[in-house]
GROMACS .gro file of N, CA, C and O in nm:
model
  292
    1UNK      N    1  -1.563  14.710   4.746
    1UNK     CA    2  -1.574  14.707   4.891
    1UNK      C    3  -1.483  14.598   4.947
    1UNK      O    4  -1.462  14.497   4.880
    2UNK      N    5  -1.425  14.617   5.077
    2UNK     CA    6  -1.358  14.534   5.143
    2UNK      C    7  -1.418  14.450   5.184
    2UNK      O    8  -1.526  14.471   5.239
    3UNK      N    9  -1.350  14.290   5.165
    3UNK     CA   10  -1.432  14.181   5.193
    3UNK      C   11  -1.439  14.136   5.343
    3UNK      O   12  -1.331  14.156   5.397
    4UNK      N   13  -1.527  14.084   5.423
    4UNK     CA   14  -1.514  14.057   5.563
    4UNK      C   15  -1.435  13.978   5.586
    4UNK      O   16  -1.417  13.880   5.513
    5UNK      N   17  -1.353  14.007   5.719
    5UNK     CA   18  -1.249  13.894   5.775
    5UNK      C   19  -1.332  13.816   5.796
    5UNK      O   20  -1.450  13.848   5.811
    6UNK      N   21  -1.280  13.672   5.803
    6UNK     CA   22  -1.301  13.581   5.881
    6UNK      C   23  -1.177  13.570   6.025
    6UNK      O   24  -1.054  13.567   6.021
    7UNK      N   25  -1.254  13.567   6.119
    7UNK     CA   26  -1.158  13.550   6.299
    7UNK      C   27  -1.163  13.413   6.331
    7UNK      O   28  -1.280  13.382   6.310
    8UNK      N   29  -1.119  13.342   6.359
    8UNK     CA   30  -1.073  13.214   6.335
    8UNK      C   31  -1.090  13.228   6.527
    8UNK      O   32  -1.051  13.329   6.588
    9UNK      N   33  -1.154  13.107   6.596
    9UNK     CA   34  -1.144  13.093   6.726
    9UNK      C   35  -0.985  13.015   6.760
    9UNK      O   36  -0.924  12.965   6.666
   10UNK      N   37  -0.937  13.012   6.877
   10UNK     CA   38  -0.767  12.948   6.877
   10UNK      C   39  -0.683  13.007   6.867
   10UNK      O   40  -0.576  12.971   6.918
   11UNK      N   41  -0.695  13.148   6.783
   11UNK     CA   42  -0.599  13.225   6.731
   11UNK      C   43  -0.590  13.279   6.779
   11UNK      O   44  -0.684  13.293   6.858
   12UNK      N   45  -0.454  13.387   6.794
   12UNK     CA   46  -0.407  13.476   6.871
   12UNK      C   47  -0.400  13.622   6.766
   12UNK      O   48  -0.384  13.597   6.646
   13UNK      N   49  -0.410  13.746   6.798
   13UNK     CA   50  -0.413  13.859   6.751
   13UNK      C   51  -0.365  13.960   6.820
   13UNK      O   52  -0.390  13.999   6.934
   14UNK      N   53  -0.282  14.006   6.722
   14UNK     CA   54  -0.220  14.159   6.801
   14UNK      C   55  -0.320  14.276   6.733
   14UNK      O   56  -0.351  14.284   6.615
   15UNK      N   57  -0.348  14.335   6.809
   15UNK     CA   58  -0.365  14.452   6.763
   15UNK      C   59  -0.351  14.595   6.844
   15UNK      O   60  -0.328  14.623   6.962
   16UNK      N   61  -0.372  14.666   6.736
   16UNK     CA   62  -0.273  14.786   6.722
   16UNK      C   63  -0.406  14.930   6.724
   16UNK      O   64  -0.497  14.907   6.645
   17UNK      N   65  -0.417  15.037   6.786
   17UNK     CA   66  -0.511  15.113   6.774
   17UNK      C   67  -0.411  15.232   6.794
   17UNK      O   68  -0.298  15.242   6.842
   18UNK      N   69  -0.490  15.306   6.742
   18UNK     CA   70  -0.383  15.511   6.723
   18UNK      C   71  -0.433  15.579   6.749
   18UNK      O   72  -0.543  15.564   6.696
   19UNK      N   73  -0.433  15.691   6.824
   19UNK     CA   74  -0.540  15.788   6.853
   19UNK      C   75  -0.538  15.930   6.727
   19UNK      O   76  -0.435  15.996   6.719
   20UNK      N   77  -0.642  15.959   6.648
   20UNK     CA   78  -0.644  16.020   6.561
   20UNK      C   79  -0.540  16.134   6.530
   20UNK      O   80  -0.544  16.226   6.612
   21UNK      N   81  -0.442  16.149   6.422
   21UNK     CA   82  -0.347  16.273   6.422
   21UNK      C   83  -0.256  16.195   6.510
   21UNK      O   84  -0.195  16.294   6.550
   22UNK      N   85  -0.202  16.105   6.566
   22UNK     CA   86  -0.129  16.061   6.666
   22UNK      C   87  -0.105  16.183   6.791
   22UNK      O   88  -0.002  16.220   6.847
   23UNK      N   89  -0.229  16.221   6.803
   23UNK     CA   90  -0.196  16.323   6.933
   23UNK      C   91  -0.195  16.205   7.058
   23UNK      O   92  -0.207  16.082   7.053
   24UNK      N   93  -0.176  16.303   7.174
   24UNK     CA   94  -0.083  16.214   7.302
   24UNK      C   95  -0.250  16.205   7.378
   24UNK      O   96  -0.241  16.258   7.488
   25UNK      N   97  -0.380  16.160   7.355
   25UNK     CA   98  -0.466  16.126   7.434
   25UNK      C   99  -0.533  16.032   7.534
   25UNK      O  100  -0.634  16.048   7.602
   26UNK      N  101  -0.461  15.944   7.525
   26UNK     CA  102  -0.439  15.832   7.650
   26UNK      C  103  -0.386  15.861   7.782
   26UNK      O  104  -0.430  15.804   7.881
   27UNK      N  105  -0.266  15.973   7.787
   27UNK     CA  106  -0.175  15.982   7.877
   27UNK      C  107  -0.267  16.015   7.982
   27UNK      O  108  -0.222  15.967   8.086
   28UNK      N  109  -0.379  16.077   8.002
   28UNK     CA  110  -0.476  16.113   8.152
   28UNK      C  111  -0.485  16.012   8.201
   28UNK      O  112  -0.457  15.920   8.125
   29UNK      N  113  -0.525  15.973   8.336
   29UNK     CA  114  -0.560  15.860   8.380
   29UNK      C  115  -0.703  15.868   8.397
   29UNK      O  116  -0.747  15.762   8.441
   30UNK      N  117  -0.819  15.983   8.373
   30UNK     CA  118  -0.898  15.922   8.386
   30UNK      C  119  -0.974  15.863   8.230
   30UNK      O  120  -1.083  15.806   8.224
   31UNK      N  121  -0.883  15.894   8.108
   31UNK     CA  122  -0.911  15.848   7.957
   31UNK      C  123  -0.856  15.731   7.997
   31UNK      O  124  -0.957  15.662   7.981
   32UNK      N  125  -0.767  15.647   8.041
   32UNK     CA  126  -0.717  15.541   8.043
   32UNK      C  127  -0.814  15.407   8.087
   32UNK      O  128  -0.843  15.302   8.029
   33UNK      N  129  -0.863  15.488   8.274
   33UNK     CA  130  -1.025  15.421   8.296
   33UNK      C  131  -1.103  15.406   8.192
   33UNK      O  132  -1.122  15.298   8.136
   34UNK      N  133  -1.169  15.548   8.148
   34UNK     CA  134  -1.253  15.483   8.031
   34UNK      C  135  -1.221  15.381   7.890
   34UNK      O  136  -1.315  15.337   7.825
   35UNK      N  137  -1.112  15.359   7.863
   35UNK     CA  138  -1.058  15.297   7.782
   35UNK      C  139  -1.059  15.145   7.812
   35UNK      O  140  -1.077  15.069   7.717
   36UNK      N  141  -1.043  15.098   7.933
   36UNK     CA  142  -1.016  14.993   7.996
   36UNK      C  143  -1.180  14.939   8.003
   36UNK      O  144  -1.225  14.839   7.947
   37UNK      N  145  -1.254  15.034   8.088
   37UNK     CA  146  -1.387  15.033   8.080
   37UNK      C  147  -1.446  14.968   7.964
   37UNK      O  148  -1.533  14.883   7.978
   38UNK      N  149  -1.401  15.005   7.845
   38UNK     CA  150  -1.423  15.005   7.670
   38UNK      C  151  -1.405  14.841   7.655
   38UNK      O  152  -1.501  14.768   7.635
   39UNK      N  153  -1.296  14.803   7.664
   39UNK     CA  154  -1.223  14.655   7.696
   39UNK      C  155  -1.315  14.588   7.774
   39UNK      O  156  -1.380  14.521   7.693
   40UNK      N  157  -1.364  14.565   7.899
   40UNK     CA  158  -1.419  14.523   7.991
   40UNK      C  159  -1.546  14.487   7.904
   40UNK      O  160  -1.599  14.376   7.903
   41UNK      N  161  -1.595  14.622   7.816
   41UNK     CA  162  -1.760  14.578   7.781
   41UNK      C  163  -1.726  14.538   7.674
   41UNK      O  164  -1.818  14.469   7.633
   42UNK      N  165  -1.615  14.541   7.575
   42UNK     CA  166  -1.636  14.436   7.450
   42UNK      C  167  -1.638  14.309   7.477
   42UNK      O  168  -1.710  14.239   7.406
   43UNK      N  169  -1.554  14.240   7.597
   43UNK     CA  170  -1.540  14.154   7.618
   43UNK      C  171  -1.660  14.040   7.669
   43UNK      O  172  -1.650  13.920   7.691
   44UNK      N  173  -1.788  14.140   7.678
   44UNK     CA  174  -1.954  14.084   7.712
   44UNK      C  175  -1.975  14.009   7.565
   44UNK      O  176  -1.999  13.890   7.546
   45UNK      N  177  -1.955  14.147   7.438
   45UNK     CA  178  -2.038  14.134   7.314
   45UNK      C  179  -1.923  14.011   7.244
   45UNK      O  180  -1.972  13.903   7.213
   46UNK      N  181  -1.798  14.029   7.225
   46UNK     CA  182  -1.706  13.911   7.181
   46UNK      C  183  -1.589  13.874   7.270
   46UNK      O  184  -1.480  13.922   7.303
   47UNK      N  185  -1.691  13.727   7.300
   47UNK     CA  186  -1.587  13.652   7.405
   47UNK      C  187  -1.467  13.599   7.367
   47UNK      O  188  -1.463  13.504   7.289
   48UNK      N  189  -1.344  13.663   7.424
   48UNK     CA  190  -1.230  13.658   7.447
   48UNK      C  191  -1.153  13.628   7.565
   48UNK      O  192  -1.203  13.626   7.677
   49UNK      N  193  -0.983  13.596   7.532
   49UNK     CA  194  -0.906  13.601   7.618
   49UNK      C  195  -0.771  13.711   7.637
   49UNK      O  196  -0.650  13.698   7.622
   50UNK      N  197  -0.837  13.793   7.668
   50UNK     CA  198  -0.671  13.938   7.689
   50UNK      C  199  -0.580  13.919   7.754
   50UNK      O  200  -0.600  13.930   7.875
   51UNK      N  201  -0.458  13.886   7.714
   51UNK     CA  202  -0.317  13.805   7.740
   51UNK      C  203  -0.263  13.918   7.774
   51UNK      O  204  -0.225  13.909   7.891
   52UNK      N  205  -0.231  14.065   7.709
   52UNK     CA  206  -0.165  14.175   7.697
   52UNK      C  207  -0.245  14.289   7.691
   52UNK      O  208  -0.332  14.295   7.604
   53UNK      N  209  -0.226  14.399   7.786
   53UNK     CA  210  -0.250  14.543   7.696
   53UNK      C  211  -0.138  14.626   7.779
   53UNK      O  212  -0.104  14.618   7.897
   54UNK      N  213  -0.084  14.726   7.649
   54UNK     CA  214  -0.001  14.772   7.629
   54UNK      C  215  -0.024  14.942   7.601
   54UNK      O  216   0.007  14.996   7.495
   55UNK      N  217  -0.087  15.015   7.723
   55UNK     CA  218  -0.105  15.148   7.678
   55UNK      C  219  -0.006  15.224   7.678
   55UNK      O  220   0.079  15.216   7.767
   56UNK      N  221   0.003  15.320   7.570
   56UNK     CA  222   0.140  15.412   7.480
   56UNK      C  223   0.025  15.550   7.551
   56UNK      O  224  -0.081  15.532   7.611
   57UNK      N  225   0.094  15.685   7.516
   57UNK     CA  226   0.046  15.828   7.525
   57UNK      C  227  -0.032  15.815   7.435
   57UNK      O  228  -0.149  15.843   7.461
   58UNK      N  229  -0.002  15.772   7.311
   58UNK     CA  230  -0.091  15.738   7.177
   58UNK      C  231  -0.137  15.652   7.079
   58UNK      O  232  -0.178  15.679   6.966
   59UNK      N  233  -0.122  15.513   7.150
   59UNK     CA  234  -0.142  15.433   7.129
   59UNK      C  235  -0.170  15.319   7.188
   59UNK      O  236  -0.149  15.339   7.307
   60UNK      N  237  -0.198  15.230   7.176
   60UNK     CA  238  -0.198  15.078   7.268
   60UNK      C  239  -0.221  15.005   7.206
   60UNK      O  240  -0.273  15.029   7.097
   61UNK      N  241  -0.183  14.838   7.262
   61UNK     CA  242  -0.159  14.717   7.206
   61UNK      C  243  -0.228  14.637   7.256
   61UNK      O  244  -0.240  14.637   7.378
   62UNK      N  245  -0.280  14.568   7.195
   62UNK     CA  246  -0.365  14.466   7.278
   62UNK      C  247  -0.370  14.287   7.226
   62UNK      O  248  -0.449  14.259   7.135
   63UNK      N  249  -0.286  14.173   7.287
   63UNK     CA  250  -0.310  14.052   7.225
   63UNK      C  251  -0.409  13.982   7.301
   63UNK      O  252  -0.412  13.984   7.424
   64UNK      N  253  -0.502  13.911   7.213
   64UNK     CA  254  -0.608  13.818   7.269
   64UNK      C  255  -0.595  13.733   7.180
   64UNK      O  256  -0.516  13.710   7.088
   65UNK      N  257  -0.692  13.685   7.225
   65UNK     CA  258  -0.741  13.514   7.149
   65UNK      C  259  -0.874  13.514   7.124
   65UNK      O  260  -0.950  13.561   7.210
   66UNK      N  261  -0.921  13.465   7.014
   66UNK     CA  262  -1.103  13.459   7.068
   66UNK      C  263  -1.120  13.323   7.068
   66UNK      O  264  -1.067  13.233   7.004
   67UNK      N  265  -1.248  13.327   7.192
   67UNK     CA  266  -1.340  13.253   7.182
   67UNK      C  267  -1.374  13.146   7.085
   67UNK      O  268  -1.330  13.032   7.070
   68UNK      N  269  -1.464  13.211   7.025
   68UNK     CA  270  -1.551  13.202   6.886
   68UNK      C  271  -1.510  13.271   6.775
   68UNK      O  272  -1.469  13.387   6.768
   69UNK      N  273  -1.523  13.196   6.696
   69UNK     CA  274  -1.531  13.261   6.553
   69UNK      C  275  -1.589  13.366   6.516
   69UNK      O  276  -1.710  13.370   6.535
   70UNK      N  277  -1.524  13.479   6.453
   70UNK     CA  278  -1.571  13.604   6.443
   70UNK      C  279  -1.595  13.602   6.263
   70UNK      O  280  -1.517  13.541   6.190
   71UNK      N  281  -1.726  13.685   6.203
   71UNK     CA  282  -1.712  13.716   6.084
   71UNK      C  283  -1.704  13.871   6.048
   71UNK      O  284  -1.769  13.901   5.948
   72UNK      N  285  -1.652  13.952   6.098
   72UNK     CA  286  -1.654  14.113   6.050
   72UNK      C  287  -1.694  14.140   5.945
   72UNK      O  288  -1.657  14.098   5.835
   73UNK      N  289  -1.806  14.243   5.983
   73UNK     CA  290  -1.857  14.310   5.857
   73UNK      C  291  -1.833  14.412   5.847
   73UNK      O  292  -1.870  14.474   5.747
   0.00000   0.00000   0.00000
């Protein structure tokens, strides 16, 4: 099994998300709302700072920073 990250607070992170099959499902604007929406409420459960987002037809980018220290399980 894959071992949990450790998220280091201070740090900065790019990340990178794909929409399954790389089909073009972002491009609507009202998937884009809900997407953003998505962002808005993670940002309750792990406090962050969103510097960048970068929505593609099929993809998007997103750099933050956290807060707090994250341990992913």
């Amino acid at each position: 099994a894959r071992q949990p990250r450790y998220l280091p607070a201070g740090h900065s992170f790019h990340i990178t998300l794909r929409c399954n099959s790389r089909k073009f499902l972002i491009a609507k604007g009202l998937r884009r709302d809900v997407l953003l929406a998505v962002l808005a409420k993670a940002k309750q459960k792990v406090p962050h700072k969103l510097y960048a987002v970068c929505l593609m037809a099929n993809h998007l980018h997103l750099l933050l920073e956290l807060v707090m220290d994250i341990l992913e399980m």
